[in-house]
CSV table of C-alpha atoms and ligand atoms in Angstrom, one decimal:
chain,number,residue,atom,x,y,z
A,16,MET,CA,1.9,11.9,1.6
A,17,SER,CA,5.1,10.6,3.3
A,18,ASP,CA,6.5,7.2,2.5
A,19,ARG,CA,6.6,6.3,6.1
A,20,THR,CA,4.6,3.1,6.8
A,21,PRO,CA,1.9,4.0,9.5
A,22,LEU,CA,2.3,2.1,12.7
A,23,MET,CA,-0.9,1.3,14.6
A,24,ALA,CA,0.1,-0.1,18.0
A,25,GLY,CA,-2.3,-1.3,20.7
A,26,ASN,CA,-1.2,-0.6,24.2
A,27,TRP,CA,-3.2,-3.0,26.2
A,28,LYS,CA,-2.0,-1.6,29.5
A,29,MET,CA,-2.8,-4.0,32.5
A,30,ASN,CA,-5.5,-5.9,30.6
A,31,LEU,CA,-6.0,-9.4,29.1
A,32,ASN,CA,-4.3,-12.4,30.7
A,33,HIS,CA,-2.3,-14.7,28.5
A,34,LEU,CA,-5.3,-16.8,27.5
A,35,GLU,CA,-7.4,-13.8,26.6
A,36,ALA,CA,-4.3,-12.5,24.7
A,37,ILE,CA,-4.3,-15.6,22.5
A,38,ALA,CA,-8.0,-15.2,21.7
A,39,HIS,CA,-7.6,-11.5,21.0
A,40,VAL,CA,-4.6,-11.8,18.7
A,41,GLN,CA,-6.4,-14.7,16.9
A,42,LYS,CA,-9.4,-12.5,16.3
A,43,LEU,CA,-7.2,-9.7,15.0
A,44,ALA,CA,-5.3,-12.1,12.8
A,45,PHE,CA,-8.5,-13.5,11.4
A,46,ALA,CA,-9.9,-10.1,10.6
A,47,LEU,CA,-6.8,-8.4,9.1
A,48,THR,CA,-6.0,-9.1,5.4
A,49,GLY,CA,-2.8,-9.0,3.4
A,50,LYS,CA,-4.0,-5.7,2.0
A,51,ASP,CA,-4.2,-4.3,5.6
A,52,HIS,CA,-0.7,-5.5,6.4
A,53,GLU,CA,0.7,-4.0,3.2
A,54,ALA,CA,-0.7,-0.6,4.1
A,55,VAL,CA,-0.2,-0.5,7.8
A,56,GLU,CA,2.2,-2.0,10.4
A,57,VAL,CA,0.1,-3.5,13.2
A,58,ALA,CA,1.5,-4.2,16.6
A,59,VAL,CA,0.2,-5.2,20.0
A,60,LEU,CA,1.8,-4.4,23.3
A,61,PRO,CA,0.5,-6.9,25.9
A,62,PRO,CA,1.4,-7.2,29.6
A,63,PHE,CA,4.7,-9.1,30.2
A,64,THR,CA,2.8,-12.2,31.3
A,65,ASP,CA,1.2,-12.6,27.8
A,66,LEU,CA,4.3,-12.2,25.7
A,67,ARG,CA,5.4,-15.8,25.5
A,68,SER,CA,1.9,-16.9,24.5
A,69,VAL,CA,1.7,-14.2,21.9
A,70,GLN,CA,5.1,-15.1,20.5
A,71,THR,CA,4.1,-18.8,20.3
A,72,LEU,CA,0.9,-17.8,18.4
A,73,VAL,CA,2.6,-15.3,16.1
A,74,GLU,CA,5.4,-17.7,15.2
A,75,GLY,CA,3.3,-20.8,15.0
A,76,ASP,CA,0.8,-19.3,12.7
A,77,LYS,CA,3.3,-17.0,10.9
A,78,LEU,CA,1.2,-13.9,11.7
A,79,LYS,CA,2.2,-10.5,10.4
A,80,ILE,CA,1.2,-8.9,13.6
A,81,LYS,CA,4.2,-7.4,15.5
A,82,TYR,CA,4.3,-7.4,19.3
A,83,GLY,CA,6.3,-5.8,22.1
A,84,ALA,CA,6.4,-4.8,25.7
A,85,GLN,CA,5.1,-1.8,27.6
A,86,ASP,CA,8.3,-1.2,29.5
A,87,LEU,CA,11.8,-2.5,30.2
A,88,SER,CA,14.5,-2.2,32.8
A,89,ALA,CA,17.3,0.3,32.2
A,90,HIS,CA,19.6,-2.6,33.4
A,91,ASP,CA,20.5,-5.7,31.6
A,92,SER,CA,20.4,-8.2,34.5
A,93,GLY,CA,20.9,-8.4,38.3
A,94,ALA,CA,19.4,-7.5,41.6
A,95,TYR,CA,16.4,-5.5,40.2
A,96,THR,CA,13.4,-7.2,41.7
A,97,GLY,CA,10.3,-7.1,39.6
A,98,GLU,CA,12.1,-5.6,36.5
A,99,VAL,CA,12.2,-7.2,33.1
A,100,SER,CA,15.4,-6.7,30.9
A,101,GLY,CA,15.6,-5.9,27.3
A,102,ALA,CA,17.6,-9.1,26.9
A,103,MET,CA,14.6,-11.1,28.1
A,104,LEU,CA,12.3,-9.2,25.7
A,105,ALA,CA,14.6,-9.8,22.8
A,106,LYS,CA,14.7,-13.5,23.7
A,107,LEU,CA,10.9,-13.4,23.2
A,108,LYS,CA,11.4,-11.8,19.8
A,109,CYS,CA,9.7,-8.5,20.8
A,110,ALA,CA,10.0,-5.9,18.1
A,111,TYR,CA,9.0,-2.9,20.2
A,112,VAL,CA,9.0,-1.6,23.7
A,113,THR,CA,7.3,1.6,24.9
A,114,VAL,CA,9.4,3.9,27.1
A,115,GLY,CA,8.2,6.7,29.3
A,116,HIS,CA,4.5,6.2,28.9
A,117,SER,CA,2.8,9.0,30.9
A,118,GLU,CA,1.4,6.4,33.3
A,119,ARG,CA,4.9,5.3,34.1
A,120,ARG,CA,6.2,8.8,34.4
A,121,GLN,CA,3.3,9.6,36.8
A,122,TYR,CA,3.1,6.4,38.9
A,123,HIS,CA,6.7,5.3,38.8
A,124,ALA,CA,8.5,8.7,38.8
A,125,GLU,CA,10.2,8.0,35.5
A,126,THR,CA,12.2,11.1,34.6
A,127,ASP,CA,13.7,12.0,31.2
A,128,GLU,CA,17.0,10.6,32.4
A,129,VAL,CA,15.4,7.2,33.3
A,130,CYS,CA,13.6,7.2,29.9
A,131,ASN,CA,16.9,7.9,28.2
A,132,ALA,CA,18.6,5.0,30.0
A,133,LYS,CA,15.7,2.8,28.9
A,134,VAL,CA,15.9,3.9,25.3
A,135,LYS,CA,19.6,3.0,25.4
A,136,ALA,CA,18.8,-0.4,26.9
A,137,ALA,CA,16.2,-1.0,24.2
A,138,TYR,CA,18.8,-0.4,21.5
A,139,ARG,CA,21.4,-2.5,23.3
A,140,HIS,CA,19.1,-5.4,22.8
A,141,GLY,CA,17.8,-4.8,19.3
A,142,LEU,CA,14.4,-3.5,20.4
A,143,THR,CA,12.7,-0.5,18.8
A,144,PRO,CA,11.7,2.0,21.4
A,145,ILE,CA,8.4,3.8,21.3
A,146,LEU,CA,9.3,6.9,23.2
A,147,CYS,CA,6.1,8.4,24.7
A,148,VAL,CA,6.0,12.2,25.3
A,149,GLY,CA,3.2,14.7,25.9
A,150,GLU,CA,1.9,17.4,28.2
A,151,GLY,CA,-0.5,17.5,31.0
A,152,LEU,CA,-3.6,19.7,31.1
A,153,GLU,CA,-2.0,22.6,33.1
A,154,VAL,CA,0.9,22.8,30.5
A,155,ARG,CA,-1.7,22.8,27.7
A,156,LYS,CA,-3.7,25.5,29.3
A,157,ALA,CA,-0.6,27.6,29.7
A,158,GLY,CA,0.2,27.0,26.0
A,159,ASN,CA,3.5,25.4,26.7
A,160,GLN,CA,2.8,22.0,25.1
A,161,VAL,CA,5.4,22.3,22.3
A,162,ALA,CA,8.3,23.3,24.6
A,163,HIS,CA,7.3,20.7,27.2
A,164,THR,CA,7.1,17.9,24.7
A,165,LEU,CA,10.3,18.9,22.9
A,166,ALA,CA,12.2,18.9,26.2
A,167,GLN,CA,11.0,15.3,26.7
A,168,VAL,CA,12.2,14.4,23.2
A,169,ASP,CA,15.6,16.0,23.9
A,170,GLY,CA,15.9,14.2,27.2
A,171,GLY,CA,14.7,10.8,25.9
A,172,LEU,CA,17.1,10.9,22.9
A,173,LYS,CA,20.1,12.3,24.7
A,174,ASP,CA,23.3,10.7,23.2
A,175,ILE,CA,21.3,8.5,20.8
A,176,PRO,CA,23.2,8.4,17.5
A,177,ALA,CA,21.5,9.0,14.2
A,178,GLU,CA,21.9,5.4,13.1
A,179,GLN,CA,19.7,4.3,16.1
A,180,ALA,CA,17.4,7.3,16.2
A,181,GLU,CA,16.3,6.8,12.6
A,182,SER,CA,14.3,3.7,13.7
A,183,VAL,CA,12.8,5.2,16.9
A,184,VAL,CA,9.1,5.8,17.2
A,185,ILE,CA,7.9,8.9,19.0
A,186,ALA,CA,4.4,8.7,20.5
A,187,TYR,CA,2.9,12.1,21.2
A,188,GLU,CA,0.2,11.4,23.8
A,189,PRO,CA,-1.2,14.5,25.5
A,190,VAL,CA,-2.0,13.3,29.0
A,191,TRP,CA,-5.3,15.1,29.1
A,192,ALA,CA,-6.5,13.0,26.2
A,193,ILE,CA,-5.5,9.6,27.6
A,194,GLY,CA,-8.5,7.6,28.7
A,195,THR,CA,-10.7,10.7,28.8
A,196,GLY,CA,-12.5,10.4,25.5
A,197,GLU,CA,-11.3,14.0,24.8
A,198,VAL,CA,-9.2,13.4,21.7
A,199,ALA,CA,-6.9,16.1,20.5
A,200,THR,CA,-8.0,17.9,17.4
A,201,PRO,CA,-6.1,17.1,14.2
A,202,GLU,CA,-4.6,20.6,14.4
A,203,ASP,CA,-3.5,20.1,18.0
A,204,ALA,CA,-1.9,16.8,17.1
A,205,GLN,CA,-0.2,18.3,14.0
A,206,GLU,CA,1.1,21.3,15.9
A,207,VAL,CA,3.1,19.1,18.3
A,208,CYS,CA,4.0,16.3,15.9
A,209,GLY,CA,5.3,18.8,13.4
A,210,ALA,CA,7.3,20.5,16.1
A,211,ILE,CA,8.8,17.1,17.1
A,212,ARG,CA,9.7,16.5,13.4
A,213,GLY,CA,11.4,19.9,13.4
A,214,ARG,CA,13.4,19.1,16.5
A,215,LEU,CA,14.4,15.7,15.1
A,216,ALA,CA,15.7,17.5,12.0
A,217,GLU,CA,17.7,19.9,14.3
A,218,LEU,CA,19.2,16.9,16.1
A,219,TYR,CA,19.8,14.5,13.2
A,220,GLY,CA,19.2,16.3,9.9
A,221,GLN,CA,16.1,16.3,7.8
A,222,GLU,CA,16.8,13.0,6.1
A,223,VAL,CA,16.8,11.1,9.4
A,224,ALA,CA,13.9,13.1,10.7
A,225,ASP,CA,11.8,12.2,7.7
A,226,LYS,CA,12.3,8.5,8.4
A,227,ILE,CA,11.1,8.7,12.0
A,228,ARG,CA,7.5,7.7,12.7
A,229,ILE,CA,5.6,9.9,15.0
A,230,GLN,CA,2.4,8.5,16.5
A,231,TYR,CA,-0.5,10.3,18.1
A,232,GLY,CA,-2.1,8.7,21.2
A,233,GLY,CA,-5.0,9.7,23.4
A,234,SER,CA,-8.6,8.6,23.0
A,235,VAL,CA,-8.1,7.3,19.4
A,236,LYS,CA,-11.2,5.6,18.0
A,237,ALA,CA,-12.2,4.5,14.6
A,238,GLY,CA,-14.4,7.6,14.3
A,239,ASN,CA,-11.6,10.1,14.9
A,240,VAL,CA,-8.4,8.5,13.6
A,241,ALA,CA,-8.8,9.3,9.9
A,242,ALA,CA,-8.7,13.1,10.5
A,243,ILE,CA,-5.7,12.8,12.7
A,244,MET,CA,-3.9,10.5,10.2
A,245,ALA,CA,-4.5,13.1,7.5
A,246,GLN,CA,-2.0,15.3,9.2
A,247,PRO,CA,1.4,15.4,7.5
A,248,ASP,CA,3.5,14.6,10.6
A,249,VAL,CA,1.3,11.9,12.1
A,250,ASP,CA,2.4,8.4,11.1
A,251,GLY,CA,0.2,6.2,13.2
A,252,ALA,CA,-1.5,5.8,16.6
A,253,LEU,CA,-0.7,4.4,20.0
A,254,VAL,CA,-4.2,3.1,21.0
A,255,GLY,CA,-5.3,2.2,24.5
A,256,GLY,CA,-8.9,1.4,25.3
A,257,ALA,CA,-10.0,0.9,21.7
A,258,ALA,CA,-7.2,-1.7,21.1
A,259,LEU,CA,-9.0,-4.0,23.5
A,260,ASP,CA,-11.9,-4.3,21.1
A,261,ALA,CA,-10.6,-6.2,18.1
A,262,ASP,CA,-13.3,-4.9,15.7
A,263,GLU,CA,-12.6,-1.3,16.7
A,264,PHE,CA,-8.8,-1.8,16.4
A,265,VAL,CA,-9.3,-3.3,12.9
A,266,ARG,CA,-11.3,-0.2,11.9
A,267,ILE,CA,-8.5,2.0,13.2
A,268,VAL,CA,-6.0,0.1,11.1
A,269,ARG,CA,-8.3,0.6,8.1
A,270,PHE,CA,-8.4,4.4,8.6
A,271,ARG,CA,-8.0,5.0,4.9
A,272,ASP,CA,-11.3,3.3,4.2
A,273,GLN,CA,-13.2,6.1,6.0
B,25,13P,O1,-2.2,5.7,26.7
B,25,13P,C1,-2.7,5.5,25.6
B,25,13P,C2,-1.9,4.6,24.7
B,25,13P,O2,-0.6,4.4,25.1
B,25,13P,C3,-4.0,6.0,25.1
B,25,13P,O3,-5.0,5.4,25.8
B,25,13P,P1,-6.5,5.7,25.3
B,25,13P,O4,-6.5,5.3,23.8
B,25,13P,O5,-7.3,4.7,26.1
B,25,13P,O6,-6.8,7.1,25.5
């Protein structure tokens, strides 16, 4: 059993307005106990428009729930219409920011180079990046999932020094498992997460690699999370749909009770 604290993060995607976000975080906060928070780090990743409201609630009620954003600009400020900078997210006391989610890679043509620039921007502003990697179905069918995912890790972490990388979170999210209900088997998850740990050791040495948390994401539910979390190189989950159901997300946080 590693001494890495599991991170269960809910990626709400484009769901819950700022009023719904307040109600949802209140429900989570009411359900989660001090014992839960000692065992697992819990984070929510709402849409940008919810962040100020979530910050106000978390700070006002001194909640242990962390929060962050689903994306950030590679730029710090300027003529980038519609973008949100890491500086602005830091001002809202965001802890995390996802980078390179497959839906952004797919719909916004985010390359490994763009993801690398965003990882650097996150660190410039004191945000912990959750770097999302993972293969599509064709790559999986061809048996190239490890090589594909490691190339994304290499690209996303290019020129990131060890003192920053040791805090990064890597989220392995096989695209064919996202939103499909077809969760990866624990063995599939461990195969790639273990390979990611090995690459991190090659890049930064084993001591740093052993500090880095690697999440699994893709149709995680309370019923399947425990077997995935039992894998030695899985340190949490990046949860989509199930995170929108407070009771289900709390059951995911309490995976050890299953
Ligand atoms: O994309 C995901 C989290 O970032 C996973 O989404 P689902 O849990 O809905 O499959």
